[in-house]
Coordinates of C-alpha atoms and ligand atoms in Angstrom, one line a residue:
M9 CA 7.2 10.2 20.1
S10 CA 5.0 8.2 17.7
R11 CA 6.3 4.8 16.7
T12 CA 7.2 6.0 13.2
D13 CA 9.2 8.9 14.7
S14 CA 11.0 6.6 17.1
R15 CA 12.0 4.4 14.2
T16 CA 13.3 7.0 11.9
G17 CA 14.6 8.9 15.0
T18 CA 17.4 6.3 15.3
H19 CA 18.4 7.1 11.7
D20 CA 18.5 10.8 12.0
D21 CA 22.1 11.2 11.1
E22 CA 21.7 8.9 8.1
S23 CA 18.7 10.9 6.9
V24 CA 20.7 14.1 6.8
Y25 CA 23.6 12.3 5.2
D26 CA 21.3 10.6 2.7
R27 CA 19.8 13.9 1.5
R28 CA 23.3 15.4 1.1
R29 CA 24.4 12.2 -0.8
L30 CA 21.4 12.5 -3.1
R31 CA 22.1 16.1 -3.9
Q32 CA 25.6 15.2 -4.8
W33 CA 24.4 12.4 -7.1
L34 CA 22.2 15.0 -8.9
A35 CA 25.2 17.3 -9.3
G36 CA 27.2 14.4 -10.8
E37 CA 29.3 14.0 -7.7
A38 CA 28.1 10.6 -6.5
R39 CA 28.1 7.2 -8.1
A40 CA 25.4 4.7 -8.2
E41 CA 26.5 1.7 -10.2
G42 CA 23.9 -1.0 -10.6
V43 CA 21.1 1.4 -9.6
E44 CA 18.7 2.7 -12.3
R45 CA 18.4 6.4 -12.9
R46 CA 14.7 6.4 -12.3
D47 CA 15.2 4.8 -8.9
M48 CA 17.7 7.5 -8.0
L49 CA 15.2 10.2 -9.1
R50 CA 12.5 8.6 -7.1
L51 CA 14.7 8.7 -3.9
L52 CA 15.5 12.3 -4.7
A53 CA 11.9 13.3 -5.1
A54 CA 11.0 11.6 -1.8
A55 CA 13.9 13.2 0.1
A56 CA 12.9 16.6 -1.3
G57 CA 9.4 16.0 0.2
L58 CA 7.8 16.2 -3.3
A59 CA 4.7 14.1 -4.0
G60 CA 6.5 11.4 -5.8
A61 CA 5.0 10.3 -9.1
A62 CA 6.2 6.8 -8.3
T63 CA 4.1 4.9 -5.7
A64 CA 5.6 3.2 -2.7
A65 CA 5.1 -0.1 -4.3
T66 CA 7.5 0.5 -7.2
T67 CA 10.5 -0.8 -5.4
G68 CA 12.0 -2.3 -8.5
F69 CA 13.0 -5.8 -7.7
A70 CA 10.9 -6.9 -4.8
A71 CA 10.9 -10.6 -4.0
P72 CA 7.7 -12.6 -4.4
A73 CA 5.1 -11.9 -1.8
L74 CA 5.0 -14.1 1.3
A75 CA 2.3 -16.8 1.2
T76 CA -0.4 -15.6 3.5
S77 CA -1.9 -19.0 4.1
G78 CA -0.7 -22.4 5.1
S79 CA 2.6 -22.2 6.8
A80 CA 2.0 -20.5 10.1
A81 CA 5.0 -19.1 11.9
G82 CA 7.2 -21.7 13.4
T83 CA 5.6 -24.6 11.5
A84 CA 6.9 -23.5 8.1
T85 CA 9.1 -26.5 7.5
T86 CA 7.5 -27.3 4.2
T87 CA 10.5 -26.4 2.1
A88 CA 12.8 -28.7 4.1
T89 CA 14.1 -31.7 2.1
V90 CA 14.9 -34.5 4.4
A91 CA 18.2 -36.1 3.7
G92 CA 17.6 -38.9 6.2
T93 CA 21.0 -40.4 5.9
T94 CA 22.8 -38.5 8.6
G95 CA 22.7 -40.7 11.6
S96 CA 20.1 -40.0 14.3
G97 CA 18.4 -36.8 13.2
S98 CA 17.3 -35.8 9.7
A99 CA 18.9 -32.8 8.1
A100 CA 17.5 -30.1 5.9
A101 CA 19.2 -29.5 2.5
V102 CA 19.8 -25.9 1.6
P103 CA 21.7 -25.5 -1.7
G104 CA 24.8 -23.5 -1.2
I105 CA 25.2 -24.0 2.6
V106 CA 28.2 -26.0 3.6
K107 CA 27.6 -26.9 7.2
P108 CA 25.1 -29.6 8.3
L109 CA 21.6 -28.3 9.1
P110 CA 19.9 -30.8 11.4
D111 CA 16.2 -30.4 11.5
A112 CA 16.4 -30.1 15.3
W113 CA 18.3 -26.8 14.9
F114 CA 17.3 -25.3 11.7
T115 CA 14.4 -24.5 9.4
S116 CA 15.4 -24.2 5.8
R117 CA 14.1 -21.2 3.9
G118 CA 15.3 -21.0 0.2
T119 CA 19.0 -20.4 0.2
N120 CA 18.9 -19.6 3.9
A121 CA 18.7 -21.5 7.2
E122 CA 16.9 -20.2 10.3
T123 CA 17.9 -21.1 13.8
R124 CA 15.2 -22.7 15.9
F125 CA 15.1 -20.8 19.2
E126 CA 14.4 -23.9 21.2
A127 CA 17.8 -25.2 20.0
L128 CA 19.5 -22.4 22.0
A129 CA 18.0 -23.5 25.4
G130 CA 20.9 -24.2 27.7
T131 CA 23.6 -23.3 25.2
G132 CA 25.1 -20.3 27.0
H133 CA 25.3 -16.7 26.0
H134 CA 26.8 -17.2 22.5
T135 CA 25.1 -19.0 19.7
P136 CA 27.1 -22.1 19.0
T137 CA 28.6 -21.7 15.5
D138 CA 27.0 -24.9 14.3
R139 CA 23.5 -23.5 15.2
F140 CA 24.0 -20.0 13.9
F141 CA 21.6 -18.9 11.1
V142 CA 22.8 -18.5 7.6
R143 CA 21.6 -15.9 5.2
N144 CA 23.0 -16.2 1.7
H145 CA 21.9 -14.2 -1.4
T146 CA 23.5 -17.0 -3.5
A147 CA 25.8 -19.7 -2.1
T148 CA 28.7 -20.0 0.3
P149 CA 32.0 -19.8 -1.6
V150 CA 34.7 -22.0 0.0
L151 CA 37.8 -19.8 -0.1
D152 CA 41.4 -20.7 0.5
A153 CA 42.5 -18.6 3.5
N154 CA 46.2 -18.8 2.3
A155 CA 45.3 -17.4 -1.1
W156 CA 42.9 -14.8 0.2
S157 CA 43.6 -11.1 0.5
V158 CA 41.5 -7.9 0.6
T159 CA 42.2 -4.9 -1.5
V160 CA 41.5 -1.4 -0.1
W161 CA 41.2 1.1 -2.9
G162 CA 39.6 4.3 -4.1
D163 CA 39.9 8.1 -4.3
G164 CA 39.2 8.3 -0.6
L165 CA 42.8 7.1 0.0
A166 CA 45.8 9.5 -0.1
G167 CA 47.0 9.7 -3.7
G168 CA 44.2 7.5 -4.8
G169 CA 46.4 4.5 -4.0
S170 CA 45.4 1.0 -3.0
A171 CA 46.6 -1.5 -0.4
E172 CA 46.4 -5.2 -0.1
F173 CA 46.2 -7.2 3.1
T174 CA 46.6 -11.0 3.5
L175 CA 45.1 -12.8 6.4
D176 CA 48.5 -12.9 8.1
D177 CA 48.8 -9.1 7.5
L178 CA 45.5 -8.6 9.3
K179 CA 46.5 -10.9 12.2
R180 CA 49.7 -9.0 12.7
L181 CA 47.6 -5.8 13.4
P182 CA 46.2 -5.2 16.9
A183 CA 43.3 -7.6 17.5
T184 CA 39.9 -6.8 19.1
T185 CA 37.5 -9.3 20.5
R186 CA 33.8 -8.5 21.1
S187 CA 30.4 -10.1 21.4
A188 CA 27.8 -8.9 19.0
F189 CA 24.7 -10.1 17.2
V190 CA 24.3 -10.5 13.4
E191 CA 20.6 -10.2 12.7
C192 CA 18.8 -10.0 9.4
A193 CA 16.7 -6.8 8.8
G194 CA 13.9 -9.1 7.9
N195 CA 14.0 -11.2 11.1
G196 CA 10.4 -11.7 12.4
R197 CA 9.0 -10.8 8.9
S198 CA 6.4 -13.6 8.9
F199 CA 4.6 -12.0 11.8
F200 CA 3.5 -9.1 9.6
T201 CA 1.4 -11.8 7.9
T202 CA 0.5 -14.2 10.8
Q203 CA -0.2 -11.5 13.5
Q204 CA -1.1 -8.5 11.4
G205 CA -2.7 -10.0 8.3
Q206 CA -0.4 -8.0 6.0
T207 CA 1.5 -8.9 2.8
V208 CA 5.2 -8.5 2.8
S209 CA 8.0 -9.7 0.4
G210 CA 11.1 -11.6 1.3
T211 CA 12.2 -14.7 3.3
A212 CA 9.5 -15.7 5.8
W213 CA 11.7 -15.7 8.9
T214 CA 10.1 -16.3 12.3
L215 CA 12.5 -15.0 15.0
G216 CA 15.6 -17.1 14.3
A217 CA 17.5 -14.9 11.8
I218 CA 19.8 -13.8 14.6
G219 CA 22.9 -15.1 16.3
V220 CA 25.3 -13.7 18.8
A221 CA 29.0 -14.7 18.6
R222 CA 32.3 -13.7 20.0
W223 CA 34.1 -12.1 17.1
R224 CA 37.8 -11.5 16.9
G225 CA 39.4 -9.3 14.2
V226 CA 41.0 -6.0 13.5
R227 CA 39.3 -2.7 13.5
L228 CA 38.3 -1.6 10.0
G229 CA 39.5 1.9 11.0
E230 CA 43.0 0.5 11.7
V231 CA 43.1 -1.0 8.2
L232 CA 41.8 2.1 6.5
R233 CA 44.3 4.3 8.2
R234 CA 47.1 2.0 7.2
A235 CA 45.8 2.1 3.6
G236 CA 46.1 5.9 3.7
L237 CA 42.6 7.1 4.5
S238 CA 42.3 10.7 3.4
R239 CA 40.2 13.5 5.0
G240 CA 38.0 13.6 2.0
A241 CA 36.7 10.0 2.4
V242 CA 32.9 9.8 2.9
D243 CA 31.8 6.3 2.1
V244 CA 33.3 2.8 2.5
L245 CA 31.9 0.0 0.2
P246 CA 32.9 -3.6 1.2
R247 CA 32.1 -6.2 -1.5
G248 CA 31.7 -9.9 -1.1
L249 CA 33.5 -12.6 -3.2
D250 CA 30.3 -14.7 -3.5
A251 CA 28.6 -14.8 -6.9
D252 CA 26.7 -11.9 -8.5
Y253 CA 23.1 -11.6 -7.1
V254 CA 20.5 -12.1 -9.8
T255 CA 16.9 -11.2 -8.8
A256 CA 13.9 -13.3 -9.5
D257 CA 13.1 -11.2 -12.6
G258 CA 16.6 -11.7 -14.0
T259 CA 18.3 -8.4 -13.1
N260 CA 22.0 -8.9 -12.3
L261 CA 22.8 -6.6 -9.3
G262 CA 26.4 -7.6 -9.2
R263 CA 28.3 -8.6 -6.1
V264 CA 26.7 -8.1 -2.7
R265 CA 27.8 -4.7 -1.4
R266 CA 26.4 -1.9 0.7
P267 CA 28.1 1.5 1.5
L268 CA 28.8 2.4 5.1
P269 CA 29.4 6.1 6.1
V270 CA 33.1 6.5 7.0
S271 CA 32.0 7.6 10.5
K272 CA 30.6 4.2 11.3
A273 CA 33.5 2.4 9.6
L274 CA 35.9 4.2 11.9
D275 CA 33.7 3.7 15.0
D276 CA 33.3 0.0 16.0
V277 CA 33.4 -2.0 12.7
L278 CA 35.7 -5.1 12.6
L279 CA 37.2 -7.2 9.9
A280 CA 36.5 -10.5 11.7
Y281 CA 38.5 -13.6 11.1
E282 CA 37.4 -15.6 14.2
M283 CA 34.0 -16.6 15.4
N284 CA 33.6 -18.1 18.9
G285 CA 37.3 -18.8 19.1
E286 CA 37.7 -20.6 15.8
P287 CA 38.7 -19.5 12.3
L288 CA 35.6 -18.0 10.7
P289 CA 33.9 -20.9 8.9
P290 CA 32.8 -20.6 5.2
D291 CA 29.1 -20.1 5.8
H292 CA 29.7 -17.1 8.0
G293 CA 32.1 -15.3 5.7
G294 CA 35.4 -17.0 6.1
P295 CA 38.2 -16.2 5.9
V296 CA 37.2 -12.6 6.7
R297 CA 33.9 -10.8 7.0
V298 CA 32.9 -7.3 8.0
L299 CA 31.1 -7.1 11.3
V300 CA 29.0 -4.0 11.9
P301 CA 27.7 -4.0 15.5
S302 CA 24.1 -3.0 16.1
W303 CA 23.3 -2.6 12.4
I304 CA 21.2 -4.8 10.2
G305 CA 22.9 -8.0 8.9
I306 CA 23.4 -6.9 5.4
A307 CA 26.0 -4.3 6.6
S308 CA 28.2 -7.2 7.8
I309 CA 29.5 -8.3 4.4
K310 CA 30.8 -11.9 4.3
W311 CA 33.8 -13.1 2.2
V312 CA 35.0 -9.5 1.8
G313 CA 37.3 -9.3 -1.2
D314 CA 37.7 -5.5 -1.7
I315 CA 36.8 -2.3 0.1
E316 CA 36.3 0.8 -1.9
V317 CA 37.0 4.0 0.0
S318 CA 35.3 6.9 -1.8
A319 CA 35.5 10.7 -1.6
Q320 CA 32.1 10.7 -3.3
P321 CA 28.9 9.2 -1.8
L322 CA 28.2 5.7 -3.1
Y323 CA 25.0 3.8 -3.7
S324 CA 24.2 0.1 -4.3
P325 CA 20.8 -1.6 -4.7
W326 CA 21.3 -2.6 -1.1
N327 CA 20.8 0.9 0.1
T328 CA 18.4 2.2 -2.5
D329 CA 15.8 -0.5 -3.2
F330 CA 16.5 -2.9 -0.4
Y331 CA 16.8 -2.0 3.3
R332 CA 14.7 1.1 3.3
L333 CA 11.1 1.2 4.6
F334 CA 8.5 1.5 1.8
G335 CA 4.8 1.6 2.3
D336 CA 1.8 3.8 3.1
A337 CA 3.5 5.2 6.2
Y338 CA 6.7 6.1 4.4
P339 CA 7.7 8.6 1.7
A340 CA 7.5 7.3 -1.9
G341 CA 11.3 6.9 -2.1
G342 CA 11.2 5.0 1.2
S343 CA 12.8 5.9 4.5
A344 CA 16.5 6.6 4.9
P345 CA 18.7 3.5 4.5
L346 CA 18.2 1.3 7.5
T347 CA 21.1 1.2 10.0
R348 CA 20.4 0.0 13.5
Q349 CA 18.4 -3.0 14.4
T350 CA 15.3 -2.8 16.5
L351 CA 14.1 -4.4 19.7
K352 CA 12.9 -8.1 19.9
S353 CA 12.3 -11.0 22.3
A354 CA 12.0 -14.7 21.8
F355 CA 11.1 -17.7 23.9
E356 CA 13.4 -20.8 23.7
L357 CA 10.4 -23.0 23.0
P358 CA 9.0 -24.6 19.9
W359 CA 5.8 -23.2 18.4
N360 CA 2.9 -25.0 20.1
A361 CA 5.2 -26.5 22.7
R362 CA 3.4 -29.0 25.0
L363 CA 3.9 -28.3 28.7
E364 CA 2.7 -30.4 31.6
T365 CA -0.2 -29.0 33.5
A366 CA 0.4 -28.2 37.2
A367 CA 4.1 -28.6 36.9
E368 CA 6.5 -25.7 37.4
H369 CA 8.2 -24.6 34.1
R370 CA 11.1 -22.3 33.8
L371 CA 10.4 -20.4 30.6
T372 CA 13.6 -19.1 29.1
G373 CA 14.3 -16.7 26.3
R374 CA 16.4 -13.8 24.9
S375 CA 15.9 -10.1 24.2
W376 CA 18.0 -7.7 22.2
S377 CA 18.1 -4.1 20.9
G378 CA 20.2 -2.3 18.3
A379 CA 19.8 0.9 20.3
G380 CA 21.0 1.2 23.9
T381 CA 20.9 -2.1 25.8
V382 CA 18.0 -4.2 27.1
A383 CA 16.9 -2.7 30.5
R384 CA 14.0 -5.0 31.4
V385 CA 11.9 -7.8 30.0
D386 CA 8.3 -8.5 31.0
V387 CA 6.5 -11.8 30.4
S388 CA 2.8 -12.7 30.1
T389 CA 1.4 -16.2 30.2
D390 CA -2.2 -15.1 29.7
G391 CA -2.1 -13.5 26.3
G392 CA -1.1 -10.1 27.7
A393 CA -3.7 -9.7 30.5
S394 CA -1.1 -9.6 33.2
W395 CA 2.7 -9.2 33.1
R396 CA 5.6 -9.8 35.4
R397 CA 9.3 -9.1 35.3
A398 CA 11.6 -11.7 33.9
R399 CA 14.9 -12.4 35.7
L400 CA 17.9 -11.4 33.6
Y401 CA 21.0 -13.4 33.3
D402 CA 23.5 -11.2 31.4
A403 CA 24.9 -7.8 32.0
P404 CA 23.3 -5.7 29.3
R405 CA 25.8 -4.8 26.5
R406 CA 25.4 -2.9 23.3
A407 CA 24.7 -5.0 20.1
D408 CA 24.1 -8.0 22.3
W409 CA 21.3 -9.9 23.8
V410 CA 20.3 -10.8 27.4
R411 CA 19.0 -14.2 28.5
W412 CA 16.1 -14.2 30.8
S413 CA 13.6 -16.6 32.6
A414 CA 10.2 -16.6 34.2
D415 CA 8.7 -19.5 36.1
W416 CA 5.2 -20.7 35.3
R417 CA 2.8 -23.4 36.4
P418 CA -0.2 -23.8 34.0
A419 CA -3.2 -24.2 36.3
A420 CA -5.4 -26.1 33.9
P421 CA -4.9 -27.9 30.5
G422 CA -5.6 -25.9 27.4
A423 CA -4.2 -23.4 25.0
Y424 CA -2.1 -20.4 26.3
T425 CA -0.4 -17.5 24.6
L426 CA 3.0 -16.5 25.9
L427 CA 4.4 -13.0 25.4
A428 CA 7.7 -11.4 26.1
R429 CA 8.3 -7.7 25.9
A430 CA 11.6 -5.9 26.2
T431 CA 12.4 -2.3 27.1
D432 CA 15.7 -0.8 26.2
T433 CA 17.8 1.9 27.8
T434 CA 16.6 4.5 25.3
G435 CA 13.1 3.9 26.8
R436 CA 11.6 2.0 23.9
T437 CA 9.3 -0.9 24.6
Q438 CA 8.2 -3.5 22.1
P439 CA 4.8 -2.3 20.8
E440 CA 1.7 -4.4 20.1
T441 CA 1.9 -3.9 16.4
T442 CA 4.6 -2.8 13.9
V443 CA 3.8 -0.2 11.2
H444 CA 3.7 -2.1 7.9
N445 CA 6.4 -1.8 5.3
T446 CA 6.3 -3.7 2.0
Q447 CA 9.5 -5.6 2.5
G448 CA 8.8 -6.6 6.1
Y449 CA 11.8 -5.1 7.8
L450 CA 12.4 -4.3 11.5
F451 CA 9.4 -6.2 12.9
D452 CA 9.5 -5.2 16.6
A453 CA 6.0 -6.0 18.0
V454 CA 5.5 -8.5 20.8
V455 CA 5.2 -12.0 19.3
R456 CA 2.3 -14.1 20.5
H457 CA 3.7 -17.6 21.2
P458 CA 1.1 -20.4 21.4
V459 CA 1.7 -23.3 23.8
Q460 CA -0.5 -26.2 25.0
A461 CA -0.8 -27.3 28.6
V462 CA -1.4 -31.0 28.6
Ligands
MTE517 N1 28.9 -11.3 0.7 C1 27.7 -11.5 1.3 N2 27.6 -10.9 2.5 C2 26.5 -11.0 3.2 C3 25.3 -11.7 2.6 C4 25.5 -12.3 1.4 O1 24.6 -12.9 0.8 N3 26.7 -12.1 0.7 N4 24.2 -11.7 3.3 C5 24.0 -10.6 4.3 C6 22.8 -10.7 5.1 S1 21.4 -10.2 4.4 C7 22.9 -11.1 6.4 S2 21.5 -11.1 7.4 C8 24.1 -11.6 7.1 C9 24.0 -13.0 7.6 O2 25.1 -13.5 8.2 P1 25.3 -15.0 8.5 O3 25.0 -15.8 7.3 O4 26.7 -15.2 9.0 O5 24.3 -15.3 9.7 O6 25.2 -11.6 6.1 C10 25.2 -10.5 5.2 N5 26.4 -10.5 4.5
MO518 MO1 19.8 -10.0 6.1

């Protein structure tokens, strides 16, 4: 399988479903609020395999291109404003994020905060909630858990009815606890630029737009059934209570929302109200968020306020213009909407870490995959000339990561490049390069991590 095939291969079902959904839209049987007609036609043309008149670059509301100079990956702390008044360490200020963001743990990126991987060393399997990355389209709303409820509504419910659930209602339903990552589709995006010399748009994440937590909540399927899910339901559209998202060019796209096929909604999706044993905090979607295991972060809608269950396919800008792969290697309308995450690895070391020469170092890191589980991790300390197997510390689980280590004694002072490469149980191994897409999603290539032996 070529790399392109293996990527879209994980989305086969969604491609078929997407084509059907598009045909229904053309027949007036699907709704696409907030999506322009010309964008729908472009998708349709692409799905039909026609040579689209629109070029791959016309993705409507792409964010400004990443700067290609200056901030090399891992050193991009230029946007951090130092508060300087918070005791020992300084803290980055990100408008709209509630929790403290100490510089030792986070890099601020616009309205978002990226976890520094070195801050995870020795923290155990789950990302401590206070170090978990935050990705906000606008700002964290602080909601009153006692006043909160979610409305489930739409023509995919029996009799077209609706049902409301308070937090107490949800807690009275059978609870499920599971470990899973939330990872932004754009995690690793900056390496398209720094390793491959390519221009991409969006937040310039290094590898820290991921966290793994222990989530507790109720199965979405349980809630949908209690609300009267009908056989005709095809799409489920959770919507956040945060402010409308307005793009850089001033287009109001409305509330953050992205449809899920009902098959996924009934499979392993949770309405989560606890994170690592505590009530879900504001920045991570409290009081209740959607948690869609293995899928890209945007699927896991925070601060969910209502869930439309539809007998007709649904679209939102988050599955038409965003979160598809656009670019030379892809059809003019883009790939099918992205679903599962890809494969990645990261060292728990700062960029350009200084390591003592002739001393033994235990290099630690984590690897994860949205398909299958991580089967092995190989590490190179000589820029990829030779590889050895890392020791794994976690039983591999779906939608989760494994911690690993490899011991290393730098023989002489100087610059070294560390590499970690994961292979998952579907047989995929991280490649040397990732096929370019304009919005820089799903970077899966091996990251070259520079260190200095001193
Ligand atoms: N309502 C709402 N849900 C949202 C978002 C948002 O801005 N608003 N961001 C999404 C994106 S793009 C990601 S990657 C994850 C991030 O979850 P976290 O902030 O808990 O790490 O939340 C998703 N859910
Ligand atoms: Mo994201």
